[in-house]
């Protein structure tokens, strides 16, 4: 899937996120971008909110299917998604 991301983000904008919703994207420690494909109550992560993907219907199932169908992938990547930054 592809989603454009606007803005400049630093870890100075970190927040404590109690509950994560499907489709949310966060910047975590170490420059890791983390895209959530299902709701997680009580996640309690410290992260910078980056944005969210609005078309989440069927996302959980699609990601789980992609994982299952790529178990024999020689690249060793569990889940694939594509994020691009849009300059303002």
mmCIF file of N, CA, C and O in Angstrom:
data_model
loop_
_atom_site.group_PDB
_atom_site.id
_atom_site.type_symbol
_atom_site.label_atom_id
_atom_site.label_comp_id
_atom_site.label_asym_id
_atom_site.label_seq_id
_atom_site.Cartn_x
_atom_site.Cartn_y
_atom_site.Cartn_z
ATOM 1 N N UNK A 1 0.839 -1.158 0.000
ATOM 2 C CA UNK A 1 0.000 0.000 0.000
ATOM 3 C C UNK A 1 0.887 1.224 0.000
ATOM 4 O O UNK A 1 2.041 1.143 0.406
ATOM 5 N N UNK A 2 0.393 2.332 -0.420
ATOM 6 C CA UNK A 2 1.164 3.574 -0.442
ATOM 7 C C UNK A 2 0.375 4.672 0.241
ATOM 8 O O UNK A 2 -0.847 4.713 0.154
ATOM 9 N N UNK A 3 1.073 5.527 0.939
ATOM 10 C CA UNK A 3 0.435 6.661 1.605
ATOM 11 C C UNK A 3 1.443 7.792 1.655
ATOM 12 O O UNK A 3 2.578 7.585 2.052
ATOM 13 N N UNK A 4 1.035 8.985 1.243
ATOM 14 C CA UNK A 4 1.910 10.151 1.316
ATOM 15 C C UNK A 4 1.908 10.711 2.728
ATOM 16 O O UNK A 4 0.866 10.777 3.382
ATOM 17 N N UNK A 5 3.064 11.117 3.193
ATOM 18 C CA UNK A 5 3.227 11.684 4.529
ATOM 19 C C UNK A 5 3.731 13.106 4.377
ATOM 20 O O UNK A 5 4.727 13.344 3.705
ATOM 21 N N UNK A 6 3.044 14.077 4.992
ATOM 22 C CA UNK A 6 3.440 15.484 4.895
ATOM 23 C C UNK A 6 4.081 15.939 6.201
ATOM 24 O O UNK A 6 3.709 15.483 7.266
ATOM 25 N N UNK A 7 5.030 16.869 6.090
ATOM 26 C CA UNK A 7 5.578 17.505 7.276
ATOM 27 C C UNK A 7 6.972 17.045 7.635
ATOM 28 O O UNK A 7 7.523 16.138 7.028
ATOM 29 N N UNK A 8 7.518 17.729 8.625
ATOM 30 C CA UNK A 8 8.821 17.388 9.184
ATOM 31 C C UNK A 8 8.601 16.957 10.624
ATOM 32 O O UNK A 8 7.908 17.630 11.376
ATOM 33 N N UNK A 9 9.208 15.862 11.012
ATOM 34 C CA UNK A 9 8.961 15.300 12.328
ATOM 35 C C UNK A 9 10.271 15.039 13.052
ATOM 36 O O UNK A 9 11.236 14.608 12.446
ATOM 37 N N UNK A 10 10.267 15.312 14.340
ATOM 38 C CA UNK A 10 11.419 15.002 15.181
ATOM 39 C C UNK A 10 10.917 14.268 16.412
ATOM 40 O O UNK A 10 9.721 14.272 16.713
ATOM 41 N N UNK A 11 11.817 13.687 17.125
ATOM 42 C CA UNK A 11 11.433 13.009 18.356
ATOM 43 C C UNK A 11 11.106 14.011 19.454
ATOM 44 O O UNK A 11 10.615 13.636 20.506
ATOM 45 N N UNK A 12 11.316 15.316 19.200
ATOM 46 C CA UNK A 12 10.938 16.336 20.180
ATOM 47 C C UNK A 12 9.425 16.375 20.372
ATOM 48 O O UNK A 12 8.934 16.906 21.365
ATOM 49 N N UNK A 13 8.682 15.832 19.418
ATOM 50 C CA UNK A 13 7.219 15.827 19.473
ATOM 51 C C UNK A 13 6.657 14.539 20.077
ATOM 52 O O UNK A 13 5.473 14.241 19.931
ATOM 53 N N UNK A 14 7.501 13.766 20.743
ATOM 54 C CA UNK A 14 7.058 12.485 21.300
ATOM 55 C C UNK A 14 5.926 12.663 22.308
ATOM 56 O O UNK A 14 5.873 13.643 23.033
ATOM 57 N N UNK A 15 5.065 11.668 22.317
ATOM 58 C CA UNK A 15 3.951 11.608 23.257
ATOM 59 C C UNK A 15 3.839 10.180 23.773
ATOM 60 O O UNK A 15 4.350 9.256 23.147
ATOM 61 N N UNK A 16 3.144 10.021 24.880
ATOM 62 C CA UNK A 16 2.802 8.682 25.324
ATOM 63 C C UNK A 16 1.460 8.338 24.701
ATOM 64 O O UNK A 16 0.478 9.050 24.891
ATOM 65 N N UNK A 17 1.445 7.276 23.934
ATOM 66 C CA UNK A 17 0.248 6.838 23.228
ATOM 67 C C UNK A 17 -0.299 5.623 23.975
ATOM 68 O O UNK A 17 0.341 4.574 24.017
ATOM 69 N N UNK A 18 -1.463 5.783 24.555
ATOM 70 C CA UNK A 18 -2.058 4.701 25.336
ATOM 71 C C UNK A 18 -2.630 3.609 24.449
ATOM 72 O O UNK A 18 -2.292 2.434 24.586
ATOM 73 N N UNK A 19 -3.514 3.992 23.547
ATOM 74 C CA UNK A 19 -4.165 3.033 22.653
ATOM 75 C C UNK A 19 -3.834 3.380 21.207
ATOM 76 O O UNK A 19 -3.890 4.540 20.809
ATOM 77 N N UNK A 20 -3.496 2.382 20.421
ATOM 78 C CA UNK A 20 -3.158 2.564 19.013
ATOM 79 C C UNK A 20 -4.334 2.053 18.181
ATOM 80 O O UNK A 20 -4.918 1.020 18.489
ATOM 81 N N UNK A 21 -4.639 2.783 17.112
ATOM 82 C CA UNK A 21 -5.730 2.402 16.220
ATOM 83 C C UNK A 21 -5.180 1.924 14.873
ATOM 84 O O UNK A 21 -4.111 2.347 14.430
ATOM 85 N N UNK A 22 -5.917 1.061 14.234
ATOM 86 C CA UNK A 22 -5.560 0.555 12.912
ATOM 87 C C UNK A 22 -5.300 1.715 11.957
ATOM 88 O O UNK A 22 -6.087 2.645 11.884
ATOM 89 N N UNK A 23 -4.170 1.658 11.255
ATOM 90 C CA UNK A 23 -3.844 2.657 10.247
ATOM 91 C C UNK A 23 -2.970 3.793 10.733
ATOM 92 O O UNK A 23 -2.550 4.632 9.940
ATOM 93 N N UNK A 24 -2.646 3.840 12.028
ATOM 94 C CA UNK A 24 -1.823 4.933 12.552
ATOM 95 C C UNK A 24 -0.334 4.663 12.293
ATOM 96 O O UNK A 24 0.121 3.525 12.308
ATOM 97 N N UNK A 25 0.403 5.758 12.066
ATOM 98 C CA UNK A 25 1.828 5.695 11.775
ATOM 99 C C UNK A 25 2.573 6.542 12.800
ATOM 100 O O UNK A 25 2.197 7.688 13.059
ATOM 101 N N UNK A 26 3.630 5.967 13.387
ATOM 102 C CA UNK A 26 4.402 6.649 14.422
ATOM 103 C C UNK A 26 5.895 6.562 14.133
ATOM 104 O O UNK A 26 6.372 5.591 13.554
ATOM 105 N N UNK A 27 6.626 7.593 14.583
ATOM 106 C CA UNK A 27 8.082 7.602 14.580
ATOM 107 C C UNK A 27 8.524 7.224 15.984
ATOM 108 O O UNK A 27 8.141 7.874 16.953
ATOM 109 N N UNK A 28 9.325 6.176 16.088
ATOM 110 C CA UNK A 28 9.801 5.701 17.381
ATOM 111 C C UNK A 28 11.295 5.922 17.519
ATOM 112 O O UNK A 28 11.969 6.337 16.582
ATOM 113 N N UNK A 29 11.809 5.589 18.671
ATOM 114 C CA UNK A 29 13.232 5.672 18.980
ATOM 115 C C UNK A 29 14.034 4.971 17.888
ATOM 116 O O UNK A 29 13.642 3.935 17.370
ATOM 117 N N UNK A 30 15.163 5.557 17.517
ATOM 118 C CA UNK A 30 16.027 4.952 16.516
ATOM 119 C C UNK A 30 15.584 5.235 15.090
ATOM 120 O O UNK A 30 16.060 4.599 14.163
ATOM 121 N N UNK A 31 14.638 6.158 14.912
ATOM 122 C CA UNK A 31 14.182 6.502 13.570
ATOM 123 C C UNK A 31 13.268 5.470 12.950
ATOM 124 O O UNK A 31 13.029 5.487 11.747
ATOM 125 N N UNK A 32 12.723 4.574 13.751
ATOM 126 C CA UNK A 32 11.853 3.527 13.228
ATOM 127 C C UNK A 32 10.457 4.084 12.973
ATOM 128 O O UNK A 32 9.851 4.686 13.856
ATOM 129 N N UNK A 33 9.951 3.891 11.753
ATOM 130 C CA UNK A 33 8.560 4.193 11.447
ATOM 131 C C UNK A 33 7.761 2.926 11.690
ATOM 132 O O UNK A 33 8.119 1.853 11.199
ATOM 133 N N UNK A 34 6.688 3.051 12.441
ATOM 134 C CA UNK A 34 5.871 1.877 12.738
ATOM 135 C C UNK A 34 4.434 2.154 12.318
ATOM 136 O O UNK A 34 3.810 3.092 12.779
ATOM 137 N N UNK A 35 3.936 1.310 11.426
ATOM 138 C CA UNK A 35 2.575 1.399 10.907
ATOM 139 C C UNK A 35 1.762 0.288 11.559
ATOM 140 O O UNK A 35 2.135 -0.879 11.482
ATOM 141 N N UNK A 36 0.657 0.643 12.195
ATOM 142 C CA UNK A 36 -0.155 -0.345 12.906
ATOM 143 C C UNK A 36 -1.288 -0.835 12.023
ATOM 144 O O UNK A 36 -2.055 -0.045 11.490
ATOM 145 N N UNK A 37 -1.389 -2.157 11.889
ATOM 146 C CA UNK A 37 -2.414 -2.741 11.034
ATOM 147 C C UNK A 37 -3.567 -3.335 11.835
ATOM 148 O O UNK A 37 -4.472 -3.950 11.277
ATOM 149 N N UNK A 38 -3.547 -3.115 13.150
ATOM 150 C CA UNK A 38 -4.692 -3.506 13.983
ATOM 151 C C UNK A 38 -4.677 -2.668 15.248
ATOM 152 O O UNK A 38 -3.658 -2.081 15.621
ATOM 153 N N UNK A 39 -5.834 -2.563 15.894
ATOM 154 C CA UNK A 39 -5.958 -1.815 17.146
ATOM 155 C C UNK A 39 -5.172 -2.526 18.248
ATOM 156 O O UNK A 39 -5.154 -3.764 18.307
ATOM 157 N N UNK A 40 -4.528 -1.726 19.111
ATOM 158 C CA UNK A 40 -3.826 -2.286 20.264
ATOM 159 C C UNK A 40 -4.188 -1.440 21.485
ATOM 160 O O UNK A 40 -3.732 -0.303 21.615
ATOM 161 N N UNK A 41 -5.030 -1.991 22.335
ATOM 162 C CA UNK A 41 -5.386 -1.307 23.572
ATOM 163 C C UNK A 41 -4.260 -1.503 24.571
ATOM 164 O O UNK A 41 -3.674 -2.566 24.678
ATOM 165 N N UNK A 42 -3.931 -0.430 25.296
ATOM 166 C CA UNK A 42 -2.881 -0.511 26.302
ATOM 167 C C UNK A 42 -1.491 -0.625 25.717
ATOM 168 O O UNK A 42 -0.605 -1.191 26.350
ATOM 169 N N UNK A 43 -1.266 -0.093 24.524
ATOM 170 C CA UNK A 43 0.055 -0.166 23.883
ATOM 171 C C UNK A 43 1.102 0.589 24.694
ATOM 172 O O UNK A 43 2.238 0.166 24.807
ATOM 173 N N UNK A 44 0.726 1.757 25.214
ATOM 174 C CA UNK A 44 1.619 2.571 26.042
ATOM 175 C C UNK A 44 3.003 2.739 25.424
ATOM 176 O O UNK A 44 4.017 2.424 26.035
ATOM 177 N N UNK A 45 3.024 3.261 24.202
ATOM 178 C CA UNK A 45 4.296 3.511 23.530
ATOM 179 C C UNK A 45 4.644 4.997 23.639
ATOM 180 O O UNK A 45 3.779 5.835 23.832
ATOM 181 N N UNK A 46 5.919 5.304 23.540
ATOM 182 C CA UNK A 46 6.382 6.688 23.461
ATOM 183 C C UNK A 46 6.816 6.901 22.024
ATOM 184 O O UNK A 46 7.749 6.246 21.550
ATOM 185 N N UNK A 47 6.110 7.800 21.318
ATOM 186 C CA UNK A 47 6.350 7.962 19.891
ATOM 187 C C UNK A 47 5.835 9.311 19.408
ATOM 188 O O UNK A 47 5.067 9.973 20.097
ATOM 189 N N UNK A 48 6.263 9.684 18.211
ATOM 190 C CA UNK A 48 5.772 10.897 17.556
ATOM 191 C C UNK A 48 4.706 10.489 16.549
ATOM 192 O O UNK A 48 4.994 9.723 15.626
ATOM 193 N N UNK A 49 3.474 10.979 16.719
ATOM 194 C CA UNK A 49 2.443 10.683 15.718
ATOM 195 C C UNK A 49 2.817 11.322 14.381
ATOM 196 O O UNK A 49 3.159 12.495 14.318
ATOM 197 N N UNK A 50 2.759 10.538 13.292
ATOM 198 C CA UNK A 50 3.114 11.020 11.967
ATOM 199 C C UNK A 50 1.863 11.222 11.118
ATOM 200 O O UNK A 50 1.726 12.198 10.413
ATOM 201 N N UNK A 51 0.972 10.290 11.183
ATOM 202 C CA UNK A 51 -0.245 10.382 10.389
ATOM 203 C C UNK A 51 -1.029 9.097 10.486
ATOM 204 O O UNK A 51 -0.765 8.253 11.334
ATOM 205 N N UNK A 52 -1.990 8.976 9.607
ATOM 206 C CA UNK A 52 -2.807 7.769 9.614
ATOM 207 C C UNK A 52 -3.359 7.505 8.219
ATOM 208 O O UNK A 52 -3.501 8.412 7.404
ATOM 209 N N UNK A 53 -3.634 6.274 7.969
ATOM 210 C CA UNK A 53 -4.207 5.814 6.720
ATOM 211 C C UNK A 53 -5.702 5.674 6.963
ATOM 212 O O UNK A 53 -6.117 5.032 7.928
ATOM 213 N N UNK A 54 -6.524 6.297 6.129
ATOM 214 C CA UNK A 54 -7.954 6.336 6.399
ATOM 215 C C UNK A 54 -8.722 5.136 5.851
ATOM 216 O O UNK A 54 -9.769 4.787 6.383
ATOM 217 N N UNK A 55 -8.230 4.502 4.829
ATOM 218 C CA UNK A 55 -8.943 3.383 4.219
ATOM 219 C C UNK A 55 -8.476 2.084 4.872
ATOM 220 O O UNK A 55 -7.667 1.350 4.311
ATOM 221 N N UNK A 56 -8.971 1.801 6.074
ATOM 222 C CA UNK A 56 -8.464 0.662 6.842
ATOM 223 C C UNK A 56 -9.361 -0.575 6.778
ATOM 224 O O UNK A 56 -9.031 -1.597 7.361
ATOM 225 N N UNK A 57 -10.452 -0.488 6.042
ATOM 226 C CA UNK A 57 -11.335 -1.648 5.945
ATOM 227 C C UNK A 57 -10.581 -2.823 5.313
ATOM 228 O O UNK A 57 -10.018 -2.707 4.228
ATOM 229 N N UNK A 58 -10.501 -3.920 6.012
ATOM 230 C CA UNK A 58 -9.816 -5.109 5.530
ATOM 231 C C UNK A 58 -8.305 -5.079 5.673
ATOM 232 O O UNK A 58 -7.631 -6.022 5.252
ATOM 233 N N UNK A 59 -7.756 -4.015 6.277
ATOM 234 C CA UNK A 59 -6.297 -3.881 6.389
ATOM 235 C C UNK A 59 -5.678 -4.987 7.226
ATOM 236 O O UNK A 59 -4.676 -5.586 6.834
ATOM 237 N N UNK A 60 -6.266 -5.293 8.368
ATOM 238 C CA UNK A 60 -5.714 -6.340 9.243
ATOM 239 C C UNK A 60 -5.608 -7.659 8.503
ATOM 240 O O UNK A 60 -4.563 -8.313 8.520
ATOM 241 N N UNK A 61 -6.666 -8.032 7.811
ATOM 242 C CA UNK A 61 -6.676 -9.295 7.079
ATOM 243 C C UNK A 61 -5.670 -9.278 5.932
ATOM 244 O O UNK A 61 -4.997 -10.271 5.669
ATOM 245 N N UNK A 62 -5.574 -8.149 5.228
ATOM 246 C CA UNK A 62 -4.643 -8.045 4.104
ATOM 247 C C UNK A 62 -3.199 -8.198 4.555
ATOM 248 O O UNK A 62 -2.398 -8.877 3.903
ATOM 249 N N UNK A 63 -2.843 -7.578 5.669
ATOM 250 C CA UNK A 63 -1.468 -7.678 6.174
ATOM 251 C C UNK A 63 -1.178 -9.103 6.637
ATOM 252 O O UNK A 63 -0.119 -9.651 6.352
ATOM 253 N N UNK A 64 -2.125 -9.697 7.334
ATOM 254 C CA UNK A 64 -1.917 -11.068 7.795
ATOM 255 C C UNK A 64 -1.790 -12.031 6.617
ATOM 256 O O UNK A 64 -0.964 -12.945 6.639
ATOM 257 N N UNK A 65 -2.570 -11.814 5.558
ATOM 258 C CA UNK A 65 -2.472 -12.649 4.352
ATOM 259 C C UNK A 65 -1.127 -12.447 3.668
ATOM 260 O O UNK A 65 -0.497 -13.409 3.214
ATOM 261 N N UNK A 66 -0.666 -11.192 3.585
ATOM 262 C CA UNK A 66 0.639 -10.911 2.970
ATOM 263 C C UNK A 66 1.747 -11.606 3.747
ATOM 264 O O UNK A 66 2.668 -12.166 3.161
ATOM 265 N N UNK A 67 1.648 -11.584 5.059
ATOM 266 C CA UNK A 67 2.648 -12.258 5.893
ATOM 267 C C UNK A 67 2.651 -13.761 5.608
ATOM 268 O O UNK A 67 3.692 -14.362 5.362
ATOM 269 N N UNK A 68 1.484 -14.358 5.626
ATOM 270 C CA UNK A 68 1.365 -15.800 5.406
ATOM 271 C C UNK A 68 1.867 -16.201 4.025
ATOM 272 O O UNK A 68 2.594 -17.182 3.877
ATOM 273 N N UNK A 69 1.506 -15.417 3.008
ATOM 274 C CA UNK A 69 1.883 -15.784 1.649
ATOM 275 C C UNK A 69 3.359 -15.523 1.355
ATOM 276 O O UNK A 69 3.878 -16.015 0.358
ATOM 277 N N UNK A 70 4.046 -14.775 2.209
ATOM 278 C CA UNK A 70 5.461 -14.465 1.980
ATOM 279 C C UNK A 70 6.403 -15.146 2.980
ATOM 280 O O UNK A 70 7.557 -14.752 3.101
ATOM 281 N N UNK A 71 5.937 -16.160 3.666
ATOM 282 C CA UNK A 71 6.778 -16.830 4.659
ATOM 283 C C UNK A 71 8.052 -17.413 4.050
ATOM 284 O O UNK A 71 9.069 -17.500 4.712
ATOM 285 N N UNK A 72 7.990 -17.815 2.792
ATOM 286 C CA UNK A 72 9.166 -18.397 2.133
ATOM 287 C C UNK A 72 10.005 -17.351 1.412
ATOM 288 O O UNK A 72 10.924 -17.700 0.675
ATOM 289 N N UNK A 73 9.722 -16.078 1.623
ATOM 290 C CA UNK A 73 10.433 -14.992 0.959
ATOM 291 C C UNK A 73 11.901 -15.015 1.379
ATOM 292 O O UNK A 73 12.227 -15.027 2.561
ATOM 293 N N UNK A 74 12.803 -14.987 0.419
ATOM 294 C CA UNK A 74 14.229 -15.044 0.721
ATOM 295 C C UNK A 74 14.775 -13.714 1.235
ATOM 296 O O UNK A 74 15.899 -13.648 1.708
ATOM 297 N N UNK A 75 13.996 -12.637 1.139
ATOM 298 C CA UNK A 75 14.454 -11.341 1.641
ATOM 299 C C UNK A 75 14.371 -11.260 3.159
ATOM 300 O O UNK A 75 14.984 -10.421 3.780
ATOM 301 N N UNK A 76 13.544 -12.108 3.762
ATOM 302 C CA UNK A 76 13.402 -12.092 5.210
ATOM 303 C C UNK A 76 12.578 -10.917 5.725
ATOM 304 O O UNK A 76 12.698 -10.542 6.878
ATOM 305 N N UNK A 77 11.735 -10.351 4.884
ATOM 306 C CA UNK A 77 10.888 -9.227 5.293
ATOM 307 C C UNK A 77 9.512 -9.767 5.624
ATOM 308 O O UNK A 77 8.927 -10.519 4.856
ATOM 309 N N UNK A 78 8.979 -9.380 6.788
ATOM 310 C CA UNK A 78 7.683 -9.891 7.215
ATOM 311 C C UNK A 78 6.508 -9.206 6.521
ATOM 312 O O UNK A 78 5.561 -9.855 6.112
ATOM 313 N N UNK A 79 6.539 -7.888 6.426
ATOM 314 C CA UNK A 79 5.405 -7.133 5.896
ATOM 315 C C UNK A 79 5.944 -6.023 5.004
ATOM 316 O O UNK A 79 6.948 -5.403 5.331
ATOM 317 N N UNK A 80 5.284 -5.773 3.908
ATOM 318 C CA UNK A 80 5.719 -4.752 2.972
ATOM 319 C C UNK A 80 4.734 -3.590 2.960
ATOM 320 O O UNK A 80 3.545 -3.803 2.868
ATOM 321 N N UNK A 81 5.226 -2.373 3.036
ATOM 322 C CA UNK A 81 4.405 -1.205 2.771
ATOM 323 C C UNK A 81 5.314 -0.080 2.324
ATOM 324 O O UNK A 81 6.497 -0.085 2.575
ATOM 325 N N UNK A 82 4.741 0.896 1.645
ATOM 326 C CA UNK A 82 5.510 1.940 1.000
ATOM 327 C C UNK A 82 5.025 3.287 1.505
ATOM 328 O O UNK A 82 3.845 3.581 1.451
ATOM 329 N N UNK A 83 5.929 4.088 2.026
ATOM 330 C CA UNK A 83 5.608 5.418 2.538
ATOM 331 C C UNK A 83 6.442 6.431 1.789
ATOM 332 O O UNK A 83 7.638 6.246 1.629
ATOM 333 N N UNK A 84 5.816 7.485 1.335
ATOM 334 C CA UNK A 84 6.534 8.547 0.668
ATOM 335 C C UNK A 84 6.275 9.849 1.400
ATOM 336 O O UNK A 84 5.213 10.057 1.970
ATOM 337 N N UNK A 85 7.251 10.731 1.409
ATOM 338 C CA UNK A 85 7.106 12.026 2.070
ATOM 339 C C UNK A 85 6.730 13.056 1.026
ATOM 340 O O UNK A 85 7.360 13.147 -0.029
ATOM 341 N N UNK A 86 5.715 13.852 1.314
ATOM 342 C CA UNK A 86 5.299 14.923 0.442
ATOM 343 C C UNK A 86 5.863 16.230 0.967
ATOM 344 O O UNK A 86 5.636 16.576 2.130
ATOM 345 N N UNK A 87 6.622 16.934 0.150
ATOM 346 C CA UNK A 87 7.196 18.211 0.566
ATOM 347 C C UNK A 87 6.125 19.278 0.524
ATOM 348 O O UNK A 87 5.326 19.346 -0.399
ATOM 349 N N UNK A 88 6.127 20.119 1.535
ATOM 350 C CA UNK A 88 5.123 21.198 1.600
ATOM 351 C C UNK A 88 5.648 22.459 0.985
ATOM 352 O O UNK A 88 6.777 22.750 0.940
#
